[in-house]
PDB file of C-alpha atoms in Angstrom:
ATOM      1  CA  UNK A 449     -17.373 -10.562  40.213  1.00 50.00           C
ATOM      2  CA  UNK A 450     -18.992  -8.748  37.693  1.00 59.00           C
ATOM      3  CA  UNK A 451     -18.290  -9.903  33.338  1.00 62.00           C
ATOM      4  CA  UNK A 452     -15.763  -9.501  31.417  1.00 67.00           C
ATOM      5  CA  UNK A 453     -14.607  -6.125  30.428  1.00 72.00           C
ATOM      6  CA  UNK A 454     -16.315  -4.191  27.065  1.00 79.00           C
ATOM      7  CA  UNK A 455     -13.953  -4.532  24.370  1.00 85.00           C
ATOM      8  CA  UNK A 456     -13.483  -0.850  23.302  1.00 90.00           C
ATOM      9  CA  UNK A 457     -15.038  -0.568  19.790  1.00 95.00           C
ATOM     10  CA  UNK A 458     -11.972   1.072  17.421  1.00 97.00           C
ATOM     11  CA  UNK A 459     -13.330   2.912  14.161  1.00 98.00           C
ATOM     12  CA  UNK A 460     -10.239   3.323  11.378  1.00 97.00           C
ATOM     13  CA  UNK A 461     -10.920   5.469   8.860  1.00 97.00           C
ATOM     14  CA  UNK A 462      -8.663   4.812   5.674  1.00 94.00           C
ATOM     15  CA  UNK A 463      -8.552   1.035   6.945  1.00 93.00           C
ATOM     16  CA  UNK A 464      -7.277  -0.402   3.390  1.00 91.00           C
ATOM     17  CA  UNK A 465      -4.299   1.434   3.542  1.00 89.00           C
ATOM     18  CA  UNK A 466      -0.649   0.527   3.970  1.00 88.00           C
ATOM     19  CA  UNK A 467      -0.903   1.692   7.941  1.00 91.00           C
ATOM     20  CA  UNK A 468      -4.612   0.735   8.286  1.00 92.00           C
ATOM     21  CA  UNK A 469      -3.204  -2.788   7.805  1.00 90.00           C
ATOM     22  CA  UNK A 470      -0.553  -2.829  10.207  1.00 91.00           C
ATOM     23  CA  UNK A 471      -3.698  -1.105  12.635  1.00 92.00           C
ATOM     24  CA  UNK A 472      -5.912  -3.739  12.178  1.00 91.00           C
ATOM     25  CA  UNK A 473      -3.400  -6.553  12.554  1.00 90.00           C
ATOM     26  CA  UNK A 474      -1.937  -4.820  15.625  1.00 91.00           C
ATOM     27  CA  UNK A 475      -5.215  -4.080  17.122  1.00 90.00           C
ATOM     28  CA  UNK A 476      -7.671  -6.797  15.668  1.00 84.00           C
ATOM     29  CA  UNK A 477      -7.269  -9.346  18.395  1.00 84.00           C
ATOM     30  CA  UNK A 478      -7.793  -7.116  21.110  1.00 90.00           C
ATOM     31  CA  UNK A 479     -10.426  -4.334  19.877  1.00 93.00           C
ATOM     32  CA  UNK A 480     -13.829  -4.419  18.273  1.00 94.00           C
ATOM     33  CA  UNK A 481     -12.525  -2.799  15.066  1.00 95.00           C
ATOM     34  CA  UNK A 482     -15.039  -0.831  12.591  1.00 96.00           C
ATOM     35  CA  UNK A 483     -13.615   0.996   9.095  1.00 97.00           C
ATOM     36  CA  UNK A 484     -14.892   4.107   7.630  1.00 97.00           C
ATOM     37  CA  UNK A 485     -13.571   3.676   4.071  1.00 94.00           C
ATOM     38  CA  UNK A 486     -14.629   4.221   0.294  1.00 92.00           C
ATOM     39  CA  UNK A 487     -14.382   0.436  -0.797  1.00 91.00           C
ATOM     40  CA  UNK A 488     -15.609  -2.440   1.488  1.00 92.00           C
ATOM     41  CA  UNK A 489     -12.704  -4.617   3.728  1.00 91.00           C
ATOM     42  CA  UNK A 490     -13.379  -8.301   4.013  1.00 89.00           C
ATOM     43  CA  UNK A 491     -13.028  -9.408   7.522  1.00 89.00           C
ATOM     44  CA  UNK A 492     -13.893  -6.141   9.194  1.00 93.00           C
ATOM     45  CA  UNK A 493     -17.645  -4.223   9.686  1.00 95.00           C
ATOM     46  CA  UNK A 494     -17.294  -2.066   7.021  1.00 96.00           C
ATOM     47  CA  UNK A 495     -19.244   1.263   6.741  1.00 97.00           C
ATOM     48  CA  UNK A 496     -18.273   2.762   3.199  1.00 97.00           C
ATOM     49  CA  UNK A 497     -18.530   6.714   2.577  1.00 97.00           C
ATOM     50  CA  UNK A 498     -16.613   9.361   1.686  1.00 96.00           C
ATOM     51  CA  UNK A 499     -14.998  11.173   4.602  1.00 97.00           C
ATOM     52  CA  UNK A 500     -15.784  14.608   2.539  1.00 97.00           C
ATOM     53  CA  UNK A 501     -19.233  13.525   3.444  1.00 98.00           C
ATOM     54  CA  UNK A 502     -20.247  14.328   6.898  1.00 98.00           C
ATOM     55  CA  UNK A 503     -23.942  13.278   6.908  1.00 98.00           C
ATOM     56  CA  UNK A 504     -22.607   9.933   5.241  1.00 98.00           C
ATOM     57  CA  UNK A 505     -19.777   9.042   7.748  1.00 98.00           C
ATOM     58  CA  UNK A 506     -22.049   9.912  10.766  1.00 98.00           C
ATOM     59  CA  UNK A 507     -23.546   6.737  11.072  1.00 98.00           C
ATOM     60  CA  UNK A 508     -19.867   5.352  11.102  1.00 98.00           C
ATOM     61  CA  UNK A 509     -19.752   7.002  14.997  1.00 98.00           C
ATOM     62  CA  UNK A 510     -22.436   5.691  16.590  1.00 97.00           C
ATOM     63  CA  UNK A 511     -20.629   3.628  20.186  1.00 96.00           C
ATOM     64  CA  UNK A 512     -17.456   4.005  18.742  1.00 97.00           C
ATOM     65  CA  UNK A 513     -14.545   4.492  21.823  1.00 97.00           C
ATOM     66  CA  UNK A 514     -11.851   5.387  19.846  1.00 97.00           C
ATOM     67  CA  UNK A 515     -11.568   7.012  15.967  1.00 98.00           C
ATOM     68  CA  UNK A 516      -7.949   6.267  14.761  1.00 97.00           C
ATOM     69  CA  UNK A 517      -7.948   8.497  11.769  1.00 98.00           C
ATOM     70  CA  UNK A 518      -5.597   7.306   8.458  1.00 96.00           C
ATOM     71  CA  UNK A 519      -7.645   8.342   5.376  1.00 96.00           C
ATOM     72  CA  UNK A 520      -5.730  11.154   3.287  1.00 94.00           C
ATOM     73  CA  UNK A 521      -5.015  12.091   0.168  1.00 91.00           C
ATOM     74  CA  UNK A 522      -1.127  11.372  -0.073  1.00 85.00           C
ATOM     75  CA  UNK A 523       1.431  12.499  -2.318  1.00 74.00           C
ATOM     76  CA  UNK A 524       1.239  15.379  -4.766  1.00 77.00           C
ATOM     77  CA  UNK A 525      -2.518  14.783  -5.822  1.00 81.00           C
ATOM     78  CA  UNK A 526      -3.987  18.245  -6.819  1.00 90.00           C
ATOM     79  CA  UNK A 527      -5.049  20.996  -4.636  1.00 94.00           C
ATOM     80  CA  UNK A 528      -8.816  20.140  -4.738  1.00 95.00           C
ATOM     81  CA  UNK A 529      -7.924  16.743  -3.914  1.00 94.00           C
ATOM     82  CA  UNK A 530      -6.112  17.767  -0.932  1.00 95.00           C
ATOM     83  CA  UNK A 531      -8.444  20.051   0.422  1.00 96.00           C
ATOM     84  CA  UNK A 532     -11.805  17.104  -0.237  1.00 96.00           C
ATOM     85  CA  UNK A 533      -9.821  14.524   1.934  1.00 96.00           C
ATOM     86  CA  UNK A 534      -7.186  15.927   4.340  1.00 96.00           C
ATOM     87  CA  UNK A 535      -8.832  19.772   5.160  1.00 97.00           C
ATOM     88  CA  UNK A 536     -12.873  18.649   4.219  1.00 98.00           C
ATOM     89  CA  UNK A 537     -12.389  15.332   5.477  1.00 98.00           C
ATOM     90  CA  UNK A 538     -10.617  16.073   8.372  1.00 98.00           C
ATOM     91  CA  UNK A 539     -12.937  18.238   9.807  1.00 98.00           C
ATOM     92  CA  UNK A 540     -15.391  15.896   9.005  1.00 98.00           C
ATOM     93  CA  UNK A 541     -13.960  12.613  11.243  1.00 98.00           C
ATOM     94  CA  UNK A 542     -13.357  15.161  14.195  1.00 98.00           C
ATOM     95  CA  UNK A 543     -16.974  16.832  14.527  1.00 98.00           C
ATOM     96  CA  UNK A 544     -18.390  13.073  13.665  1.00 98.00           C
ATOM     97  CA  UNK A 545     -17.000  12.038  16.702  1.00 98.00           C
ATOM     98  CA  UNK A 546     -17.653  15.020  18.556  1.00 98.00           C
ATOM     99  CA  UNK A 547     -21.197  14.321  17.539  1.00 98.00           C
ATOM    100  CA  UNK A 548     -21.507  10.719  18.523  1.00 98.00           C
ATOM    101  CA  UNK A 549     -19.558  11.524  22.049  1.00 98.00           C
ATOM    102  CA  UNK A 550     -16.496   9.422  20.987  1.00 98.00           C
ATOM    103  CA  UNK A 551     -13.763  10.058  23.470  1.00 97.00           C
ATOM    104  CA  UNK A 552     -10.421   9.822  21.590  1.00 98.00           C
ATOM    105  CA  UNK A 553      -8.918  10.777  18.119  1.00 98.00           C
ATOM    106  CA  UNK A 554      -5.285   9.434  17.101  1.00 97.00           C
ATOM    107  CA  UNK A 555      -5.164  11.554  14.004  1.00 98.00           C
ATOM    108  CA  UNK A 556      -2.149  10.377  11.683  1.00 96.00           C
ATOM    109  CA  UNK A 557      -0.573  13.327  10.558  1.00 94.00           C
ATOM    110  CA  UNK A 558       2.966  13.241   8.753  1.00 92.00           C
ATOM    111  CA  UNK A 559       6.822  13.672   8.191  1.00 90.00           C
ATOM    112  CA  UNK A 560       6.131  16.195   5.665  1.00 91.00           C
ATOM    113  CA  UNK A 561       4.781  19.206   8.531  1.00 93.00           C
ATOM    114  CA  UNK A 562       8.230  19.584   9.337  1.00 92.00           C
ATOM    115  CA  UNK A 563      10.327  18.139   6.371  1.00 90.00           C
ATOM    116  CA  UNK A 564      11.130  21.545   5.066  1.00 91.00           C
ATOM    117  CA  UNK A 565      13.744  21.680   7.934  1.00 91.00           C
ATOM    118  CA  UNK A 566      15.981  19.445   5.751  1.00 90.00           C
ATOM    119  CA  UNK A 567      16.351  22.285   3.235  1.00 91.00           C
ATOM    120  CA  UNK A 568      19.175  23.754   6.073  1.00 89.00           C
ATOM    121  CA  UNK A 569      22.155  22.490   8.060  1.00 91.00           C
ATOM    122  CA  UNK A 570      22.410  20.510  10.046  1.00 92.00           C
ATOM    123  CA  UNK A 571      19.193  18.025   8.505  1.00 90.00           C
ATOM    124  CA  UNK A 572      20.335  18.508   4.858  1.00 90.00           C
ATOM    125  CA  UNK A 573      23.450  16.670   5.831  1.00 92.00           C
ATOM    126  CA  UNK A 574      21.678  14.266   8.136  1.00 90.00           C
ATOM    127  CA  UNK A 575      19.097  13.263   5.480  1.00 88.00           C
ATOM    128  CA  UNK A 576      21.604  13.179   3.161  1.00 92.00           C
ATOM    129  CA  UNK A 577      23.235  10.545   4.701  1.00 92.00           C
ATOM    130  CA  UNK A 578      26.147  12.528   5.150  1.00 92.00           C
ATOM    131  CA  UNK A 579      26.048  12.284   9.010  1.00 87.00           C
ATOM    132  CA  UNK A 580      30.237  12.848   9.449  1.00 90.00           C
ATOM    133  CA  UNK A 581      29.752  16.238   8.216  1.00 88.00           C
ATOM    134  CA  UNK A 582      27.662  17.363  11.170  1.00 88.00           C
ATOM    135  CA  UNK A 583      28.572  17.223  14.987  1.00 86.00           C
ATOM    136  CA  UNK A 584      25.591  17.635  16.988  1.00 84.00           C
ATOM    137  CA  UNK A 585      21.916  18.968  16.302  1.00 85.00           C
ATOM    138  CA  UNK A 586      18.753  19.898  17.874  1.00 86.00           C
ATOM    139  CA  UNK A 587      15.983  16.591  17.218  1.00 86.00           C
ATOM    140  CA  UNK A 588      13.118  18.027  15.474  1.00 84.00           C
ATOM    141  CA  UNK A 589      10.281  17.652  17.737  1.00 80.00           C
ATOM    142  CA  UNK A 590       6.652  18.469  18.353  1.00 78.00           C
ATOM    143  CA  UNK A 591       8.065  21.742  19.838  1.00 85.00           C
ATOM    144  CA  UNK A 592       9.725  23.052  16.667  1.00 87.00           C
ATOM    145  CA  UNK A 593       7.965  25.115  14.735  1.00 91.00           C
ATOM    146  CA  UNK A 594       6.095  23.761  11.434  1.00 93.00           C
ATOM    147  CA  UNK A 595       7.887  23.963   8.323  1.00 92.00           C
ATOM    148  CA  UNK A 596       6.140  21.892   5.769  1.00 93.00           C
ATOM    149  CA  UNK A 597       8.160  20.594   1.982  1.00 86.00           C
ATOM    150  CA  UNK A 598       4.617  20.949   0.606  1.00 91.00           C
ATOM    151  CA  UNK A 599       1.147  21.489   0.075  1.00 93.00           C
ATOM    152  CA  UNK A 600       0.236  18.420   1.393  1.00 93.00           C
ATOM    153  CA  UNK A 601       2.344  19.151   4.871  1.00 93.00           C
ATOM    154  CA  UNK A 602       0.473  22.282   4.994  1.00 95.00           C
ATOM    155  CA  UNK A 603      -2.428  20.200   5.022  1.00 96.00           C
ATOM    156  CA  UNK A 604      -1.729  18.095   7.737  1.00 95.00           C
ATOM    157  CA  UNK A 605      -0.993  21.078   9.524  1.00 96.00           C
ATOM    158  CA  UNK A 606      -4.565  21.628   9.735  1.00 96.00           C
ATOM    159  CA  UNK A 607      -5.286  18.408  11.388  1.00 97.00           C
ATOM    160  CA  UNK A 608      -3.165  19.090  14.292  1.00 96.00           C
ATOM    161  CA  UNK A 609      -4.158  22.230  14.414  1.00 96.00           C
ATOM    162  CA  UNK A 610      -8.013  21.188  14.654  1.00 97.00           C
ATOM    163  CA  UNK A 611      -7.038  18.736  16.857  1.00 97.00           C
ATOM    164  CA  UNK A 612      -6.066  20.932  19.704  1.00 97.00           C
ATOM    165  CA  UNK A 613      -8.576  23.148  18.758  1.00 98.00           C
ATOM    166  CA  UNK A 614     -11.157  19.868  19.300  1.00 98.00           C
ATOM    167  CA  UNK A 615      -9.274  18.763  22.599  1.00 98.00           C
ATOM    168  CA  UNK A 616      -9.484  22.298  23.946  1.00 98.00           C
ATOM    169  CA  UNK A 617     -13.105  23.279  23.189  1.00 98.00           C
ATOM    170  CA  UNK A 618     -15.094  20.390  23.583  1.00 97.00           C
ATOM    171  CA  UNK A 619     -12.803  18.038  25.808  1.00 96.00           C
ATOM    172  CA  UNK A 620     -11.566  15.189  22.812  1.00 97.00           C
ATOM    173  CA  UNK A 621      -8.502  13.138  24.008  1.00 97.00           C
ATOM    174  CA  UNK A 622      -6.686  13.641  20.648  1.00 96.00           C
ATOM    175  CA  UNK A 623      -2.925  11.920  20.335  1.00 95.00           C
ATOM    176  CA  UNK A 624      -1.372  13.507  16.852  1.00 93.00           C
ATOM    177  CA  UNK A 625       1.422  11.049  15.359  1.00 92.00           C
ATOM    178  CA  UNK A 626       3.676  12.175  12.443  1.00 89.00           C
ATOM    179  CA  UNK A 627       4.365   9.298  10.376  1.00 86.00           C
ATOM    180  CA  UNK A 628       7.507   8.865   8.022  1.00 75.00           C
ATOM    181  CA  UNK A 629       7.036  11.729   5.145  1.00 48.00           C
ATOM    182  CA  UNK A 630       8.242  11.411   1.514  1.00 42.00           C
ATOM    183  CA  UNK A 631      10.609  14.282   0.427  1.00 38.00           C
TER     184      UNK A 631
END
């Protein structure tokens, strides 16, 4: 009988946000859990850089198993804003971990990629609330073509995008999730 199994070492980038909370409290008990993040976290190894950074956040990479990736820009900050965390930064956490052999990427992505759908019937109605005026429609799924409400959409785009481009060229599990978006 041989020791107990490794507990797979987790890095969360964006760990002080709303959803980096609900990671770590999911995934605390049962992970060794590292942050990448600007400002320092009590209770959790803490390496603090700028994802825009990629020299900086290397070090962030070293043994890590898994990269869950949550630091963005959200909202409707300014263009160069956008492009520093979510197009820069992106980049960034996926050739850090290509780097430092990490195997997996859950890359958060957003709502907002496909929110522009609810400009047109049937989801104007549905997100409207007004769900007696419609009598059947097509779910919008991973299948349906983009159609961002934004800038910021746009730029989550690019994550996906990079992450099949990462999964197909160099052999990174990546999982993309869309969380919630704000219309």
């Amino acid at each position: 009988s041989g020791g107990a199994m490794p507990v797979p070492r987790v890095l969360v980038t964006g760990a002080s946000g709303r959803i980096g909370g609900a990671v770590r409290r999911h995934l605390g008990g049962s992970h060794d859990l590292r942050a990448l993040n600007r400002r320092a976290l009590a209770g959790i190894p803490c390496h603090q850089a700028d994802i825009a950074d990629l020299d900086a956040i290397q070090p962030a990479f070293a043994g890590v198993e898994t990269v869950v990736h949550l630091a963005a820009e959200v909202g409707s900050p300014g263009f160069d804003e956008l492009l520093r965390a979510n197009v820069i930064g992106t980049y960034n956490v996926f050739e850090a971990a290509r780097r430092a052999g990490v195997r997996r990427v859950v890359y958060a992505s957003s709502g907002a990629t496909v929110s522009g759908w609810e400009r047109e019937t049937p989801y104007r109605e549905l997100a409207a609330g007004r769900h007696t005026e419609v009598a059947g429609w097509r779910r919008i799924t991973h299948e349906m073509p983009p159609r961002p409400s934004g800038v910021y959409g746009c730029s989550k785009i690019w994550g996906e995008a990079l992450g099949r481009y990462y999964a197909d060229a160099h052999g990174l599990s990546v999982i993309c999730l869309r969380i919630g978006h704000v219309t």
